[in-house]
Tab-separated table of C-alpha atoms in Angstrom:
chain	number	residue	atom	x	y	z
A	1	MET	CA	-103.724	28.629	51.382
A	2	LEU	CA	-102.967	31.617	49.197
A	3	ARG	CA	-100.183	32.686	51.483
A	4	ALA	CA	-98.549	29.247	51.371
A	5	ALA	CA	-98.754	29.187	47.572
A	6	PHE	CA	-97.158	32.627	47.344
A	7	VAL	CA	-94.290	31.549	49.595
A	8	ALA	CA	-93.692	28.434	47.449
A	9	ILE	CA	-93.557	30.534	44.287
A	10	VAL	CA	-91.014	32.918	45.812
A	11	ILE	CA	-88.788	30.095	47.064
A	12	GLY	CA	-88.905	28.324	43.671
A	13	SER	CA	-87.904	31.520	41.868
A	14	VAL	CA	-84.939	31.960	44.182
A	15	LEU	CA	-83.772	28.376	43.562
A	16	VAL	CA	-84.034	28.759	39.776
A	17	ALA	CA	-82.011	31.978	39.848
A	18	ALA	CA	-79.343	30.421	42.048
A	19	GLY	CA	-78.998	27.401	39.743
A	20	ALA	CA	-78.608	29.574	36.649
A	21	LEU	CA	-75.939	31.675	38.319
A	22	ALA	CA	-73.968	28.603	39.398
A	23	ARG	CA	-73.993	27.188	35.864
A	24	ALA	CA	-72.754	30.450	34.410
A	25	GLU	CA	-69.764	30.532	36.780
A	26	GLN	CA	-68.708	26.881	36.140
A	27	PRO	CA	-65.285	26.684	34.278
A	28	VAL	CA	-65.308	25.237	30.766
A	29	THR	CA	-62.741	22.473	29.948
A	30	PRO	CA	-60.840	23.355	26.729
A	31	SER	CA	-61.368	21.039	23.798
A	32	GLY	CA	-60.546	20.980	20.110
A	33	PRO	CA	-58.227	23.845	19.136
A	34	HIS	CA	-57.539	24.616	22.776
A	35	ASP	CA	-55.579	21.285	23.041
A	36	VAL	CA	-52.906	22.263	20.424
A	37	GLN	CA	-49.421	22.407	21.976
A	38	PRO	CA	-46.951	25.114	20.992
A	39	LEU	CA	-44.452	24.165	18.259
A	40	THR	CA	-40.837	23.575	19.174
A	41	THR	CA	-37.561	22.529	17.503
A	42	ILE	CA	-36.404	18.993	18.303
A	43	VAL	CA	-32.614	18.612	18.480
A	44	TYR	CA	-31.155	15.270	17.385
A	45	THR	CA	-29.118	13.497	20.073
A	46	GLY	CA	-28.135	10.261	18.323
A	47	ASN	CA	-31.302	8.122	18.509
A	48	GLY	CA	-30.917	5.236	16.050
A	49	SER	CA	-27.275	5.987	15.250
A	50	ALA	CA	-24.395	3.560	15.628
A	51	GLU	CA	-23.183	5.649	18.573
A	52	GLY	CA	-26.526	5.448	20.411
A	53	GLY	CA	-28.869	8.037	21.899
A	54	ASN	CA	-27.892	10.985	24.083
A	55	THR	CA	-24.412	11.145	22.585
A	56	PRO	CA	-22.684	14.346	21.461
A	57	GLY	CA	-21.790	13.146	17.970
A	58	PRO	CA	-20.592	12.956	15.330
A	59	TRP	CA	-22.976	10.160	14.372
A	60	THR	CA	-23.005	7.433	11.745
A	61	CYS	CA	-25.753	5.163	10.475
A	62	GLY	CA	-26.807	2.443	12.874
A	63	SER	CA	-28.795	0.242	10.467
A	64	PHE	CA	-28.583	-0.351	6.719
A	65	GLN	CA	-31.436	-1.841	4.716
A	66	ASP	CA	-33.023	-1.643	1.282
A	67	ASP	CA	-35.887	0.838	1.065
A	68	PRO	CA	-37.843	1.526	-2.155
A	69	ASN	CA	-38.433	5.096	-0.988
A	70	ILE	CA	-34.715	5.841	-0.587
A	71	ASN	CA	-32.771	6.053	-3.847
A	72	PRO	CA	-29.186	7.233	-3.327
A	73	ASP	CA	-26.912	7.854	-6.293
A	74	PRO	CA	-23.718	5.798	-6.662
A	75	GLY	CA	-21.298	6.871	-3.969
A	76	GLN	CA	-24.080	8.198	-1.705
A	77	THR	CA	-25.955	7.067	1.406
A	78	GLY	CA	-29.635	7.835	1.997
A	79	TYR	CA	-30.894	8.480	5.560
A	80	LEU	CA	-34.475	8.250	6.869
A	81	PHE	CA	-35.273	10.396	9.933
A	82	ILE	CA	-38.655	10.196	11.695
A	83	LEU	CA	-40.277	12.907	13.835
A	84	THR	CA	-42.958	11.485	16.137
A	85	ASN	CA	-45.903	13.371	17.711
A	86	PRO	CA	-45.436	16.395	15.447
A	87	GLY	CA	-47.255	19.694	15.611
A	88	ALA	CA	-49.289	21.263	12.843
A	89	GLY	CA	-46.202	21.981	10.713
A	90	PRO	CA	-44.411	23.040	8.665
A	91	TRP	CA	-41.685	20.450	9.239
A	92	ASN	CA	-38.075	20.802	8.109
A	93	LEU	CA	-34.950	18.826	8.922
A	94	THR	CA	-31.746	20.856	9.181
A	95	ILE	CA	-28.737	18.544	9.091
A	96	THR	CA	-24.964	19.027	8.763
A	97	PHE	CA	-22.579	16.439	7.298
A	98	ASN	CA	-18.791	16.328	7.343
A	99	PRO	CA	-17.856	16.433	4.556
A	100	GLY	CA	-20.866	17.870	2.767
A	101	GLY	CA	-22.027	20.833	4.824
A	102	GLN	CA	-25.570	21.785	5.815
A	103	GLN	CA	-28.821	20.707	4.147
A	104	VAL	CA	-32.463	21.626	4.793
A	105	VAL	CA	-35.068	19.087	3.621
A	106	PRO	CA	-38.874	19.201	4.029
A	107	GLY	CA	-40.750	16.439	5.790
A	108	VAL	CA	-43.726	14.363	4.601
A	109	GLN	CA	-46.479	13.299	7.007
A	110	GLN	CA	-47.334	9.611	6.997
A	111	GLY	CA	-50.593	7.795	7.762
A	112	ASN	CA	-49.682	7.289	11.407
A	113	GLY	CA	-49.076	11.006	11.823
A	114	SER	CA	-45.281	10.883	12.043
A	115	ILE	CA	-43.086	12.962	9.749
A	116	HIS	CA	-40.485	11.339	7.462
A	117	PHE	CA	-37.353	13.124	6.267
A	118	ILE	CA	-35.075	11.605	3.589
A	119	VAL	CA	-31.634	13.117	3.106
A	120	TYR	CA	-28.578	12.079	1.062
A	121	ALA	CA	-24.844	12.479	1.668
A	122	ASP	CA	-21.561	11.112	0.355
A	123	GLN	CA	-20.594	7.676	1.594
A	124	GLY	CA	-18.335	7.923	4.624
A	125	ALA	CA	-19.704	11.303	5.744
A	126	VAL	CA	-20.639	11.756	9.412
A	127	ILE	CA	-23.485	13.769	10.928
A	128	THR	CA	-22.301	16.606	13.143
A	129	ALA	CA	-25.676	18.266	13.898
A	130	ALA	CA	-29.390	17.826	13.131
A	131	SER	CA	-32.736	19.266	14.254
A	132	ALA	CA	-36.368	19.197	13.117
A	133	SER	CA	-38.836	22.074	13.220
A	134	GLY	CA	-42.574	21.624	13.782
A	135	GLY	CA	-42.278	19.321	16.769
A	136	THR	CA	-43.941	19.409	20.185
A	137	SER	CA	-42.861	18.670	23.723
A	138	ASP	CA	-43.850	15.031	23.088
A	139	SER	CA	-41.814	14.647	19.875
A	140	ASN	CA	-38.725	12.532	19.266
A	141	LEU	CA	-36.337	12.703	16.300
A	142	THR	CA	-34.873	9.311	15.355
A	143	MET	CA	-32.665	7.949	12.585
A	144	SER	CA	-34.695	4.984	11.350
A	145	HIS	CA	-32.292	3.384	8.852
A	146	CYS	CA	-30.046	4.055	5.862
A	147	THR	CA	-29.768	2.758	2.316
A	148	GLN	CA	-26.375	2.469	0.672
A	149	GLY	CA	-25.879	3.422	-2.974
A	150	ALA	CA	-23.550	1.596	-5.322
A	151	LEU	CA	-19.937	1.774	-4.227
A	152	VAL	CA	-17.627	3.894	-6.339
A	153	THR	CA	-14.008	2.766	-6.470
A	154	THR	CA	-11.144	4.923	-7.713
A	155	THR	CA	-8.119	3.213	-9.245
A	156	SER	CA	-4.888	5.179	-9.416
A	157	SER	CA	-1.971	3.855	-11.433
A	158	LEU	CA	1.545	4.981	-10.537
A	159	ALA	CA	4.145	4.490	-13.284
A	160	GLU	CA	7.232	2.733	-11.984
A	161	GLU	CA	10.504	4.426	-12.802
A	162	THR	CA	13.046	1.902	-14.017
A	163	THR	CA	16.681	2.911	-14.339
A	164	THR	CA	18.794	0.713	-16.592
A	165	THR	CA	22.549	1.186	-16.626
A	166	THR	CA	24.504	-0.349	-19.491
A	167	VAL	CA	28.148	-1.113	-18.731
A	168	VAL	CA	30.414	0.310	-21.412
A	169	SER	CA	33.026	-2.140	-22.675
A	170	THR	CA	36.638	-1.084	-22.103
A	171	SER	CA	38.444	-4.128	-23.555
A	172	THR	CA	39.899	-2.385	-26.596
A	173	SER	CA	38.954	1.267	-26.366
A	174	GLY	CA	40.378	2.155	-22.984
A	175	VAL	CA	37.266	4.229	-22.194
A	176	SER	CA	36.031	3.822	-18.603
A	177	GLU	CA	32.390	3.951	-17.488
A	178	SER	CA	33.101	6.949	-15.265
A	179	SER	CA	34.082	9.013	-18.307
A	180	VAL	CA	30.709	8.461	-20.003
A	181	PRO	CA	28.327	11.435	-19.515
A	182	ALA	CA	25.347	10.765	-17.253
A	183	SER	CA	22.986	11.622	-20.116
A	184	VAL	CA	23.948	8.463	-21.997
A	185	LEU	CA	23.682	6.046	-19.071
A	186	GLY	CA	20.828	3.639	-19.694
A	187	GLU	CA	21.500	3.676	-23.444
A	188	THR	CA	23.656	1.308	-25.455
A	189	VAL	CA	26.934	3.066	-26.190
A	190	THR	CA	29.229	1.755	-28.891
A	191	VAL	CA	32.804	3.009	-28.864
A	192	ALA	CA	34.540	2.755	-32.238
A	193	PRO	CA	38.150	1.531	-31.833
A	194	ALA	CA	39.294	2.789	-35.258
A	195	ALA	CA	41.403	5.685	-34.008
A	196	THR	CA	43.059	3.584	-31.330
A	197	SER	CA	43.895	0.826	-33.824
A	198	ALA	CA	45.471	3.338	-36.207
A	199	GLN	CA	47.518	4.763	-33.369
A	200	LEU	CA	48.697	1.278	-32.380
A	201	ALA	CA	49.496	0.444	-36.002
A	202	PHE	CA	51.561	3.623	-36.364
A	203	THR	CA	53.447	3.016	-33.129
A	204	GLY	CA	54.015	-0.655	-34.002
A	205	GLY	CA	55.318	0.254	-37.461
A	206	ILE	CA	57.939	2.509	-35.951
A	207	GLN	CA	58.990	-0.195	-33.518
A	208	TRP	CA	59.231	-2.861	-36.217
A	209	GLY	CA	61.119	-0.441	-38.465
A	210	LEU	CA	63.669	0.167	-35.749
A	211	VAL	CA	64.085	-3.574	-35.199
A	212	ALA	CA	64.449	-4.262	-38.910
A	213	GLY	CA	66.942	-1.424	-39.310
A	214	GLY	CA	68.935	-2.682	-36.358
A	215	ILE	CA	69.051	-6.200	-37.787
A	216	ALA	CA	70.162	-4.848	-41.158
A	217	LEU	CA	72.946	-2.854	-39.526
A	218	MET	CA	74.016	-5.911	-37.530
A	219	ILE	CA	74.172	-8.011	-40.680
A	220	ALA	CA	76.149	-5.314	-42.477
A	221	GLY	CA	78.573	-5.025	-39.567
A	222	ALA	CA	79.062	-8.776	-39.435
A	223	SER	CA	79.762	-8.843	-43.147
A	224	LEU	CA	82.413	-6.174	-42.724
A	225	VAL	CA	84.011	-8.130	-39.882
A	226	VAL	CA	84.121	-11.292	-41.951
A	227	ALA	CA	85.534	-9.423	-44.888
A	228	ALA	CA	88.205	-7.820	-42.751
A	229	ARG	CA	89.376	-11.169	-41.369
A	230	ARG	CA	89.761	-12.810	-44.705
A	231	PRO	CA	93.472	-13.195	-45.695
A	232	ALA	CA	94.614	-10.987	-48.502
A	233	PRO	CA	95.111	-12.835	-51.755
A	234	ARG	CA	98.660	-13.592	-52.558
A	235	ARG	CA	100.198	-11.903	-55.570
A	236	SER	CA	101.758	-14.150	-58.083
A	237	GLY	CA	105.376	-13.437	-58.772
């Protein structure tokens, strides 16, 4: 009896020791902090853009809608980008517009865990590159929608050049249009005919004087002829 009891005690001790050793060597499954994935940068490839996903860019907005959280200034467009399945942060969106250059904006985590980035650019600008930090291997970067600011229109007025040429009268002055300097074309030019009239009056006076003198000489000559042909008066005896 005693021997059988002793053997049972020894065997039980061996089994207990073996069970403890096996439990100590069993691998532990990570949980909690051990499940955190390493952070990575997520490069934008066009998701949500008008050009579609997996495109090289440049990209433009694929959907416009009013959003109380997006408040672009007049002449601007506001963009909402969403980073899904993010890491612990920090989160920043680095984006380049043409025109406009590069911007870096911080993200805000929402109730569902995704990160929202809001960025503004001039209307008509295109996106040439974008990426978000603080992502994981399960993250996606998507352009959700855009909100358009008030349109700004620029009005340019071009003054029309009007050239007016006034024809110079030549009826009495004898001055031709070609002799008028170019600086006075387009202005009303009045040519005074006084000098020309005086010249004509002087020339006409000479002509009429010659005619009158000729007539006087003709009359005098005729008188002499008549006088010469008259018979001489007879002398009384």
